[in-house]
Every structure is written in structure tokens, then in C-alpha cells.
Coordinates of C-alpha atoms in Angstrom, one line a residue:
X1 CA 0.0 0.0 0.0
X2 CA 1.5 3.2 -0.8
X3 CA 0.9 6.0 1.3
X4 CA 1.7 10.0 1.0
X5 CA 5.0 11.2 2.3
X6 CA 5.3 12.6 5.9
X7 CA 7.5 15.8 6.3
X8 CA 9.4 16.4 8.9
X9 CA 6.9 19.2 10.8
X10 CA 3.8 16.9 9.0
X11 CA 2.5 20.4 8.0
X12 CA 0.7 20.8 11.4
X13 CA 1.0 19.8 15.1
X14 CA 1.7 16.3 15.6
X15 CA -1.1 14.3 17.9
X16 CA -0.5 11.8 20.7
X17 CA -3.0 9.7 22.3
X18 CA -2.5 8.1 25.5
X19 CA -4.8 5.2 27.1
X20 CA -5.0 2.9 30.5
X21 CA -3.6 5.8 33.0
X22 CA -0.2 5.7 31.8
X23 CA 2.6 7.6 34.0
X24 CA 2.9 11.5 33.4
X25 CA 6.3 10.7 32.0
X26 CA 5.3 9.3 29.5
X27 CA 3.0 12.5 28.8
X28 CA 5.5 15.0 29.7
X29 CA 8.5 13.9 27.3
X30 CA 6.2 13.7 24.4
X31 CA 4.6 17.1 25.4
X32 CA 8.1 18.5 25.4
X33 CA 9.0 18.1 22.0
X34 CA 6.1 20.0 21.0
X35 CA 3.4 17.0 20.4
X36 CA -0.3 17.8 21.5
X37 CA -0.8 15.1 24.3
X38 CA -4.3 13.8 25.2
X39 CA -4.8 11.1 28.1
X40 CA -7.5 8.6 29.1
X41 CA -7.5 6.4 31.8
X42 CA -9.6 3.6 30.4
X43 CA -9.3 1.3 27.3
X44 CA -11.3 2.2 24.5
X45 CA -13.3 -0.6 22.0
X46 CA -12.6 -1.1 18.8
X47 CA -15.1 1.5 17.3
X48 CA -13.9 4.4 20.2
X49 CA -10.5 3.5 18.9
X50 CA -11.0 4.3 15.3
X51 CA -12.8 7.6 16.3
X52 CA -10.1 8.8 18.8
X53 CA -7.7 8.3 16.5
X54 CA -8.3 10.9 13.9
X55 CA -5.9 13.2 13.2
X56 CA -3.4 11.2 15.5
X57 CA 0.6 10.3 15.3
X58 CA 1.4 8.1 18.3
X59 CA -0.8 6.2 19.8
X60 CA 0.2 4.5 23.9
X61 CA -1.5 1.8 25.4
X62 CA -1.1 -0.9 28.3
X63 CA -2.7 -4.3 27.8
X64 CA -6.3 -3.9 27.3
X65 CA -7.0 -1.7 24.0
X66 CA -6.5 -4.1 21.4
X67 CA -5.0 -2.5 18.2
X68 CA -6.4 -4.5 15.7
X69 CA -5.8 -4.7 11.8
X70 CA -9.2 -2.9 11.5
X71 CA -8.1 0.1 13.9
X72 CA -4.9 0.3 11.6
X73 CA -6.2 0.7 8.7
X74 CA -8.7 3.1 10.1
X75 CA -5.6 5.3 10.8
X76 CA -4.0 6.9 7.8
X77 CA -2.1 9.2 10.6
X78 CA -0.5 6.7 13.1
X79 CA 3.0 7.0 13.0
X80 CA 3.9 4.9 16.0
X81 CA 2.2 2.6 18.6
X82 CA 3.8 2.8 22.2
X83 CA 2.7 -0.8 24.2
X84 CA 3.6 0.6 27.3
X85 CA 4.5 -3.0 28.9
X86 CA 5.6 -6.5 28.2
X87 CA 3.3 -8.0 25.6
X88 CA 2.2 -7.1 22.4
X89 CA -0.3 -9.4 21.3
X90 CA -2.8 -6.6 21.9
X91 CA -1.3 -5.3 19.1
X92 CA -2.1 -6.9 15.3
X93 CA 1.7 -5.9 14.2
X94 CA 1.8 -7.5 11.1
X95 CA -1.2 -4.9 10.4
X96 CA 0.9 -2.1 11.8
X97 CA 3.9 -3.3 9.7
X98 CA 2.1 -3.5 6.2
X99 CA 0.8 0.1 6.8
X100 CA 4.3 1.5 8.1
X101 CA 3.2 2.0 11.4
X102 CA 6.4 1.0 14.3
X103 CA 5.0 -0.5 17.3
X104 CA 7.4 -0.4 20.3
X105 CA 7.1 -2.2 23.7
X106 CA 9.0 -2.3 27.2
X107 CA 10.8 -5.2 27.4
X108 CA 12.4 -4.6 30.8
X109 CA 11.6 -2.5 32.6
X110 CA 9.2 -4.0 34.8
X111 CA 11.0 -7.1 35.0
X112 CA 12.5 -6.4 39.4
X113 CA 8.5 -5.6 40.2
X114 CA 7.0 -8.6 38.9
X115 CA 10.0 -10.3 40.2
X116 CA 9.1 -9.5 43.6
X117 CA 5.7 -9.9 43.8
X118 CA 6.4 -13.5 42.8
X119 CA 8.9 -13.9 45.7
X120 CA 6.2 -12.0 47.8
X121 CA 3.2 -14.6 46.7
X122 CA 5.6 -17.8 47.1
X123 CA 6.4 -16.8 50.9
X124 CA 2.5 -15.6 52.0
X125 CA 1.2 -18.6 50.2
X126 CA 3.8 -20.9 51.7
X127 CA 3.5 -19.9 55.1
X128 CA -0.4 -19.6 54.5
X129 CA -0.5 -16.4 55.6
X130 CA -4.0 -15.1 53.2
X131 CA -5.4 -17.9 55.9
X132 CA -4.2 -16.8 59.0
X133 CA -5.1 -13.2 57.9
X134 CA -8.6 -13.8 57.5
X135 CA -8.9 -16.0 60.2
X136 CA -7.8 -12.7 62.4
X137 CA -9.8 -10.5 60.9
X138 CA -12.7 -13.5 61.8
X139 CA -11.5 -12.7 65.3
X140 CA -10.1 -16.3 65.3
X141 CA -6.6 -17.0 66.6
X142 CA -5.4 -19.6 64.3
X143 CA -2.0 -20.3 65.8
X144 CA -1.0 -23.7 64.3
X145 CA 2.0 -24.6 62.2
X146 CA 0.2 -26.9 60.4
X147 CA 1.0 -26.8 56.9
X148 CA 3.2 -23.6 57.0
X149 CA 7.1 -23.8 55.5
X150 CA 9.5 -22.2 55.3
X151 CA 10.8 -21.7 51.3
X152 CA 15.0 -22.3 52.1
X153 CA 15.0 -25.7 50.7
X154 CA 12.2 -26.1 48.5
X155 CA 12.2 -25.9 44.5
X156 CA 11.1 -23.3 42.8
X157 CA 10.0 -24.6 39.1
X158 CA 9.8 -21.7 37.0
X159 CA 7.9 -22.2 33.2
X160 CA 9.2 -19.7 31.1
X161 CA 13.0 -18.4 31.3
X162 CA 13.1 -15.0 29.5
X163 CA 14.2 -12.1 31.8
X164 CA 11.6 -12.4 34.6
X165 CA 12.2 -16.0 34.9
X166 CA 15.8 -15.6 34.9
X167 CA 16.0 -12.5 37.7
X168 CA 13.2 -14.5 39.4
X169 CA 15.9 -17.9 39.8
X170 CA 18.9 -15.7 40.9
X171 CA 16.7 -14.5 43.6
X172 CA 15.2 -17.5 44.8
X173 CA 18.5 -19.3 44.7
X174 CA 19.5 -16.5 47.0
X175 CA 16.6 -17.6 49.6
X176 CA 17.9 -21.1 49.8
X177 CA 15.4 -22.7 47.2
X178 CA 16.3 -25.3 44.4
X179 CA 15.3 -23.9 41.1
X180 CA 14.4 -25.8 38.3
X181 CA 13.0 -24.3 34.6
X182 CA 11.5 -25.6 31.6
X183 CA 11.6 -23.8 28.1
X184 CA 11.1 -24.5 24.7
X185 CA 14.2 -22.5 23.3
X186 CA 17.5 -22.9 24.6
X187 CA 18.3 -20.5 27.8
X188 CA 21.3 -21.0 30.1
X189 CA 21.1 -22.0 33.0
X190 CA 22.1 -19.1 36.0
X191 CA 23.3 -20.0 38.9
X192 CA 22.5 -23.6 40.1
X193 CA 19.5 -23.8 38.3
X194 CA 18.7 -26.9 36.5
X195 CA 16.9 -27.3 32.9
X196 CA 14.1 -29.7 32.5
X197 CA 13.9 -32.0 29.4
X198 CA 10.5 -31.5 29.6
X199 CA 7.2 -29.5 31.6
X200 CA 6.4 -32.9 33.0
X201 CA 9.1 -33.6 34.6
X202 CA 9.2 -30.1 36.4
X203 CA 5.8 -30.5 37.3
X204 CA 6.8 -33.5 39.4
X205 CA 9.7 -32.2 41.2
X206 CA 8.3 -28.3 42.4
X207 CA 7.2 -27.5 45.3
X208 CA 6.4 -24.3 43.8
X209 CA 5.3 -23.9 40.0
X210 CA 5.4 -20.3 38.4
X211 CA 4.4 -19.2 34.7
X212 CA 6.4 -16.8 33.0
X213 CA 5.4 -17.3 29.4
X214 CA 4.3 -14.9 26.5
X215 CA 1.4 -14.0 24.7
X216 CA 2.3 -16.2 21.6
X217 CA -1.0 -17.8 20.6
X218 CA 0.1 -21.3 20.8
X219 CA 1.0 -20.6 24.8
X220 CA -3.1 -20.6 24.6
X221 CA -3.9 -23.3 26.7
X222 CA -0.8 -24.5 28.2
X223 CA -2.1 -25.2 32.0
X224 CA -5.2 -27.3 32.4
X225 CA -6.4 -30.3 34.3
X226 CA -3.6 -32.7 33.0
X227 CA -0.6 -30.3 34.4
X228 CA -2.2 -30.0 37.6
X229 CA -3.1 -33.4 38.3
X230 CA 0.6 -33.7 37.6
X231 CA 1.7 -31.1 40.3
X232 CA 3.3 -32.9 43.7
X233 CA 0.2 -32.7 46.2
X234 CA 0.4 -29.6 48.2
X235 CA 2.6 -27.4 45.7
X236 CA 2.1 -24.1 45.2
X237 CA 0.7 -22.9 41.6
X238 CA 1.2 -19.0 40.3
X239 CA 0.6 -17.2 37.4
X240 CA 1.7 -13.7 36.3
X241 CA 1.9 -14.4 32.6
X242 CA -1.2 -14.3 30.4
X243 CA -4.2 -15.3 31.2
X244 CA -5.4 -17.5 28.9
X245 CA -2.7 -19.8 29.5
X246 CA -4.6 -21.5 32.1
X247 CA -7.4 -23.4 32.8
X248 CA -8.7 -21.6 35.4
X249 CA -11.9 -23.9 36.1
X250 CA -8.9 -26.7 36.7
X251 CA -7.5 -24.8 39.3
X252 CA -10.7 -23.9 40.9
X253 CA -11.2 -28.0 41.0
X254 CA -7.4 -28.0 41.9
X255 CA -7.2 -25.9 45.7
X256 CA -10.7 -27.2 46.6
X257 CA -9.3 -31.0 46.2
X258 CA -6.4 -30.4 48.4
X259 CA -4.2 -30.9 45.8
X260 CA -2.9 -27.3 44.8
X261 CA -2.4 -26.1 48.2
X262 CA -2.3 -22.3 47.1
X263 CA -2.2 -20.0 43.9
X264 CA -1.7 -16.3 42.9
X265 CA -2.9 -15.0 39.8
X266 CA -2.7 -11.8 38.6
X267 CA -4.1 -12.0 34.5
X268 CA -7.1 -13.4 33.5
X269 CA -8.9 -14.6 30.2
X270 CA -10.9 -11.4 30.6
X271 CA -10.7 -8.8 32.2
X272 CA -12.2 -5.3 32.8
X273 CA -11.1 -2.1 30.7
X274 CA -11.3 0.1 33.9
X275 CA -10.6 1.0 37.5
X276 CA -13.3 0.2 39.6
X277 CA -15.3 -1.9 37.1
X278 CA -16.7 -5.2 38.3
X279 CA -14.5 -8.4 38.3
X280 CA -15.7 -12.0 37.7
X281 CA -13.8 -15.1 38.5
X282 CA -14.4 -18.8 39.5
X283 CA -11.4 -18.1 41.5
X284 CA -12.9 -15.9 43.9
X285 CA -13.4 -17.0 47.8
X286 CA -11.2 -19.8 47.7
X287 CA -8.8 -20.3 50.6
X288 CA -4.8 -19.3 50.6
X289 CA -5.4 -17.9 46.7
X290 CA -4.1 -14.4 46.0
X291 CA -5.8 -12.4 43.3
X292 CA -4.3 -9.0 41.8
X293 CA -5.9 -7.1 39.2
X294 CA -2.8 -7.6 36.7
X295 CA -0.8 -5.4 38.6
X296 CA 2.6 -7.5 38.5
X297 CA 4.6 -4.9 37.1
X298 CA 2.7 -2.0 38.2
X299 CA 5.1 -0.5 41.0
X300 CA 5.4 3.5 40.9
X301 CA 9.1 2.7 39.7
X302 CA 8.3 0.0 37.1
X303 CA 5.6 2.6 35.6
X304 CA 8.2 5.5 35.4
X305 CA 10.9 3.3 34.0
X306 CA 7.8 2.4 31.3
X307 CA 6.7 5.9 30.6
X308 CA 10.1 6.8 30.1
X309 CA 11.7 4.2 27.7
X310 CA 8.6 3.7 24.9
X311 CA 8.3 7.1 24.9
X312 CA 11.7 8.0 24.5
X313 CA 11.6 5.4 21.6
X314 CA 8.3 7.1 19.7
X315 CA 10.0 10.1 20.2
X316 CA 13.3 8.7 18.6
X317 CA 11.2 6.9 16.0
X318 CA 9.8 10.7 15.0
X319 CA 13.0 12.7 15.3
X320 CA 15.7 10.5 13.6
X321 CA 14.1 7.2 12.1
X322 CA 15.7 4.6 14.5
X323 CA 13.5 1.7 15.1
X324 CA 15.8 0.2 17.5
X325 CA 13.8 -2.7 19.7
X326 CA 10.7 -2.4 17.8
X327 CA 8.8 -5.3 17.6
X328 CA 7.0 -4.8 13.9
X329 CA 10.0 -2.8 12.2
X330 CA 13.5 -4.0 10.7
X331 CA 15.7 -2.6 13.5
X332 CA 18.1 0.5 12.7
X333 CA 20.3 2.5 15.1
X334 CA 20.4 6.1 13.7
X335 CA 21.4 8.9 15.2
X336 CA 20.6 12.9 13.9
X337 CA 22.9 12.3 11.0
X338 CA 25.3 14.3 8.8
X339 CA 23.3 15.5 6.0
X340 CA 20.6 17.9 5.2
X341 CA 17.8 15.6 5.3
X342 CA 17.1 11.9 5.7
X343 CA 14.7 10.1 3.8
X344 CA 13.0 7.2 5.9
X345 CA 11.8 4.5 3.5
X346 CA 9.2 1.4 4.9
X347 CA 8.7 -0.7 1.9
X348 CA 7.6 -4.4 0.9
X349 CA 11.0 -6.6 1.0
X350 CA 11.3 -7.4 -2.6
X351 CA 14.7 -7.7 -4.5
X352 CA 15.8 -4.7 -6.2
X353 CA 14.1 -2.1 -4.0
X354 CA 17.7 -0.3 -2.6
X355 CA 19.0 0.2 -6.5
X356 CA 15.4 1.7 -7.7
X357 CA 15.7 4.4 -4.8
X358 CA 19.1 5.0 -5.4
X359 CA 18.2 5.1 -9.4
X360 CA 16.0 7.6 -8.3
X361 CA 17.3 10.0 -5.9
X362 CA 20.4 9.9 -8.9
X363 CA 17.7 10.7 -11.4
X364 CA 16.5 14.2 -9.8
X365 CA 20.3 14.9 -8.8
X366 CA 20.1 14.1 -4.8
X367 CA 23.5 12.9 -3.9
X368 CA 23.7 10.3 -0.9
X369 CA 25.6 11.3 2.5
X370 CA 24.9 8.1 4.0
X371 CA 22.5 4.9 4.1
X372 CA 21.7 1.7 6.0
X373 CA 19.4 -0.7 5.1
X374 CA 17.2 -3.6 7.5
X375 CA 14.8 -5.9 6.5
X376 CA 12.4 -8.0 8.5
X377 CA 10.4 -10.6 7.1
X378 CA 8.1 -9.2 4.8
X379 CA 9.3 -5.5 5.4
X380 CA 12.9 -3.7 4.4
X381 CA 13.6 -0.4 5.8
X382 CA 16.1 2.1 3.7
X383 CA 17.7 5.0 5.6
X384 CA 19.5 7.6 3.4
X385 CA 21.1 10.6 4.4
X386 CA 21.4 13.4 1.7
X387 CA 23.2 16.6 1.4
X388 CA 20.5 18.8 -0.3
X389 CA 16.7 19.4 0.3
X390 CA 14.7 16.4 -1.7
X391 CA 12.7 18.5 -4.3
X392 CA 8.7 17.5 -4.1
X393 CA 9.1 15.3 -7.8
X394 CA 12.0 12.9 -6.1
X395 CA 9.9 12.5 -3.3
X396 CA 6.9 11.5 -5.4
X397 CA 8.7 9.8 -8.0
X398 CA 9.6 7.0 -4.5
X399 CA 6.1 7.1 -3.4
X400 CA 5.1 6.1 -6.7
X401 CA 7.3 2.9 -6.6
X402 CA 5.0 0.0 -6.3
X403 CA 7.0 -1.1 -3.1
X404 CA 6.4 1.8 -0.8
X405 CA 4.5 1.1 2.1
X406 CA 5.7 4.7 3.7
X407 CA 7.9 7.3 3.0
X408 CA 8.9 10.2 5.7
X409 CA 11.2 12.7 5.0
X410 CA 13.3 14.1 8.4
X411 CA 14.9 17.6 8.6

């Protein structure tokens, strides 16, 4: 799809729209390179998407607005999606990519927070503290060690081993428990952790089974009956991953039987676009199980490190063209650059593509400072620095070329 050529100043005031209460950094460094910033705190449906997003550049969201190929295409504008946390399946970025549109995400930087509230759910559920709590507040003394532990000792089986999972074993290990992990790809081992051959094995040997997976559709599904029934009786089950990853009607059947002896979960299969809105779950009421309104990486720190580093990364996007870390985009690391303006080329990855731009620019006399190319599956991204202003017939003659997807041209 070939789309008109964005200037540098896009004739106009550029547009940001921010959803799901994101932190005032994230509003304030967008707002300071002159963008017109409006916030919501909710999630919006697909149809208030496409209306709010008329006349808009960058667009930020958490988890719950889902950005589908519809809403992209419904978008002429967008520039830039921010997913101002870990996944991005709320995102359709194949869309996004086939209409030019970078989506960015943050990767780390709530990685310590969800960390800790993992160590902080293992401890209160082993020492059964959610019971003992509402037993006080009963007005019942409960004092019995009965099925309380400590964790030093036990093993921690951790599904998933990207960077929570990985921070989460170095920490454990460092309270005295065993740690064991089971992933797909191939991840070293830290510490004294040990790799499972498979999830079968793990789930017979923890004491304490944790989910740290990602939103790829064929994680759908993972955790049902089977794998608990597998669990050692009395192990602990959490998940802080995605929630339709488990069977959550399993684990219900699970902690009643005895068999699960506790569980935190802090995502669900569905859950509500807004503070305060009502929440539904078989889970609710049962004894020694935590629930959190998928608030595992929502610490005041986490959410400023967020704000801060995917917008920062829009705001690169606009300025210079790098795409470094987005999800959707070939990645290039550019900096301001040496020549007089730089033209930013999305296009479909077909052979030939770098020579007809280069053809061109040479045809309406633009000589080349500098150039990089990416690609990225279906997508290739050319970067090229030139020492002249690019006269409005160059510019058209590349949108013209039947490979453009987007063309911006950067002062």
C-alpha cells in the first residue's frame, strides 16, 4: 500500500494519544517536543479507537486496547504505537507493519517488580498467611504450624525463562530454594538452576510452579487439568503471565481437592477495561489464593521506567528514524545524522528495491551522505542521508514505486 510522504513538521502539530492511565512521563516527554498530548485512563473498544484516533501520530496503550488490523487501517495518521508493557499481542503488528506504522514495547523494565511480587506470593502462600489473615480479621486465633514452611530448601519450578524468569531464579536461589526451569528454546542455566527435558518432569519435582510465558498464541492453553493433576500434592501454583494460559476452572477443582495447596494470579482470560469496574472469576473465595488485578509490574518505579523508555523510543522513531527494539520494524540505530535531510523508506522486501531508490534519488540529482538498510520478514527499511533538500518530484517519483508502504522525509 502506498501511502503519502510525511514531512518532517507533517505540516501541522503532531497528535499523541495516551490510554490505561499511563505515567505522566510518558506524557511530559512527548509534550516537550512539541506533540499535542491527550490522556484517558480507560481502554477504549474497537469502534472508540478508530474515532479517537483521527488526526493522530502516536498512539500508547497498556494491555487492554487491542489495536487490531481494522483500527490500523482506520488510521491513515498513526505513525507509531507505544505498548507501554511487556506484551504485544494486543497489538495486530503484522497490520501495523504493512501500513508503516512501528510498534514499540518495554521489554524490561518492569521485570524487578514482577519479580518481587512472585517472591512475595511464594512466601505468603507458603506460610499460608492469606489464611491466617482472614482468620484474624474472623476474630479467630489460628495459631497452628500446620501446613506452614519455610521456602529455604524447597524448589522453585519456574515455566518460562526469558528475563523475569531468569531475575526470578537468581533470587530464589538466593533464599535457599532449588530452582528448576523448563523452556522451549534454549536458555542458560544461571546459577544452580537446572533445565528440565520437559514440563512434565518439572511439574513433578516443584514445590512451587510459576508461569512466565508470552502472549504467543500457541501458549493458549498451556495449564489445564492434565498439568495440575501432575503437580506434587500440596505445591504451590502461580501465574503472572497471560491469562489464557490457564485453565482456570482446573485450578478452581485443583485448591478445593487439596491438591494445589495455594495459587496467585494476577491475569485473567478477561478482564475489565477500567478502574473500579466489576470483576468476575471462578477463582474468587477460595482459601490461601491471591488475586491481583494484573498489577505484576505495576510498581510506581516500574511505571516511570515504562513511561520513560517507549516514549523516548516514539519520540526517537519521530525525530531520527531509529527503530531500534521495535517489535514490527527491521531494526536500525540512527542517530541525527550528517546530511541535510534523511529520507526514511518502509517498503515491501522485494529484491531490487535499494538500487530503484538510489536510481531515483540519482535521477533528480540528490546525492547520498549516507545509508543503511534492514529488512524484516516481509518488510525492508532504507535510511538515506542526503546533502540537499529532496525536491517535491523525487519524493513523489519513491512514493510512486509500487513497493512503498511509507515514505517520511526528516529535517
Amino acid at each position: 500500500m502506498v501511502r503519502s510522504a510525511d514531512t518532517a513538521h507533517h505540516r501541522g502539530v503532531l497528535r499523541a494519544l495516551l490510554l490505561e492511565n499511563l505515567h505522566p512521563l510518558a506524557s511530559t516527554i512527548l509534550a516537550s517536543q512539541g506533540i499535542e498530548v491527550t490522556t484517558r485512563t480507560g481502554a477504549l473498544d474497537e469502534d472508540e479507537l478508530i474515532e479517537a484516533l483521527d488526526g493522530v501520530h502516536l498512539l500508547g496503550i497498556r494491555s487492554k486496547t487491542q489495536v487490531t488490523d481494522r483500527v490500523v487501517a482506520a488510521a491513515p495518521d498513526l505513525l507509531a504505537i507505544g505498548a507501554y508493557c511487556i506484551g504485544t499481542n494486543q497489538i495486530d503488528l503484522a497490520a501495523a507493519a504493512s501500513r508503516g506504522v512501528a510498534a514499540f514495547n518495554a521489554p524490561f523494565s518492569n521485570t524487578r517488580s514482577v519479580v518481587e511480587i512472585a517472591l512475595a506470593e511464594i512466601i505468603a502462600l507458603t506460610r499460608r498467611l492469606t489464611v491466617l489473615d482472614r482468620a484474624m480479621h474472623d476474630g479467630i486465633w489460628e495459631k497452628s504450624a500446620t501446613g506452614s514452611h519455610e521456602v529455604r530448601g524447597r524448589t522453585l519450578g519456574i515455566i518460562g525463562y526469558g528475563n523475569i524468569g531468569t531475575q526470578l531464579s537468581v533470587l530464589a536461589e538466593n533464599l535457599g530454594m532449588s530452582v528448576i526451569f523448563y523452556d522451549t528454546a534454549e536458555k542458560l542455566a544461571l546459577g544452580n538452576a537446572r533445565r528440565m527435558d520437559s514440563l512434565d518432569e518439572l511439574l513433578e519435582a516443584a514445590d512451587v510452579v510459576t508461569l512466565h510465558v508470552d502472549g504467543r498464541s500457541g501458549n493458549a492453553g498451556l495449564f489445564g487439568a492434565d498439568q495440575f493433576a501432575r503437580m506434587k500434592p500440596g505445591a504451590i501454583f502461580l501465574n503472572l503471565s497471560r491469562g489464557f494460559v490457564v485453565d482456570y476452572a482446573a485450578l478452581r477443582d485443583a485448591v478445593l481437592s487439596g491438591h494445589v495447596a495455594g495459587a496467585a494470579v494476577d491475569v485473567f482470560p478477561v478482564e475489565p477495561k477500567r478502574r473500579g469496574d466489576a470483576f468476575e472469576s471462578e477463582l474468587r473465595g477460595l482459601p490461601n489464593v491471591i488475586l491481583t488485578p494484573h498489577t505484576g509490574g505495576s510498581t510506581e518505579e516500574a511505571q516511570e521506567a515504562i513511561g520513560q523508555f517507549v516514549s523516548n523510543k516514539m519520540r526517537d522513531y519521530l525525530a531520527t528514524g531509529t527503530t531500534t527494539l521495535s517489535v514490527n520494524l527491521p531494526n536500525l540505530a540512527l542517530d541525527q545524522g550528517t546530511g541535510i535531510q534523511r529520507i526514511a523508506h518502509l517498503h515491501r522486501n522485494t529484491p531490487g528495491v535499494l538500487a530503484a531508490v538510489n536510481a531515483t534519488l540519482a535521477e533528480h540529482g540528490v546525492n547520498i551522505e549516507g545509508q543503511l538498510l534492514g529488512t524484516r520478514g516481509d518488510i525492508g527499511y532504507v535510511v538515506t542521508d542526503v546533502n540537499s533538500d529532496v525536491a517535491p518530484d523525487a519524493v513523489e517519483a519513491l512514493l510512486r514505486m509500487p513497493q512503498t508502504v511509507r515514505l517520511r522525509v526528516l529535517s
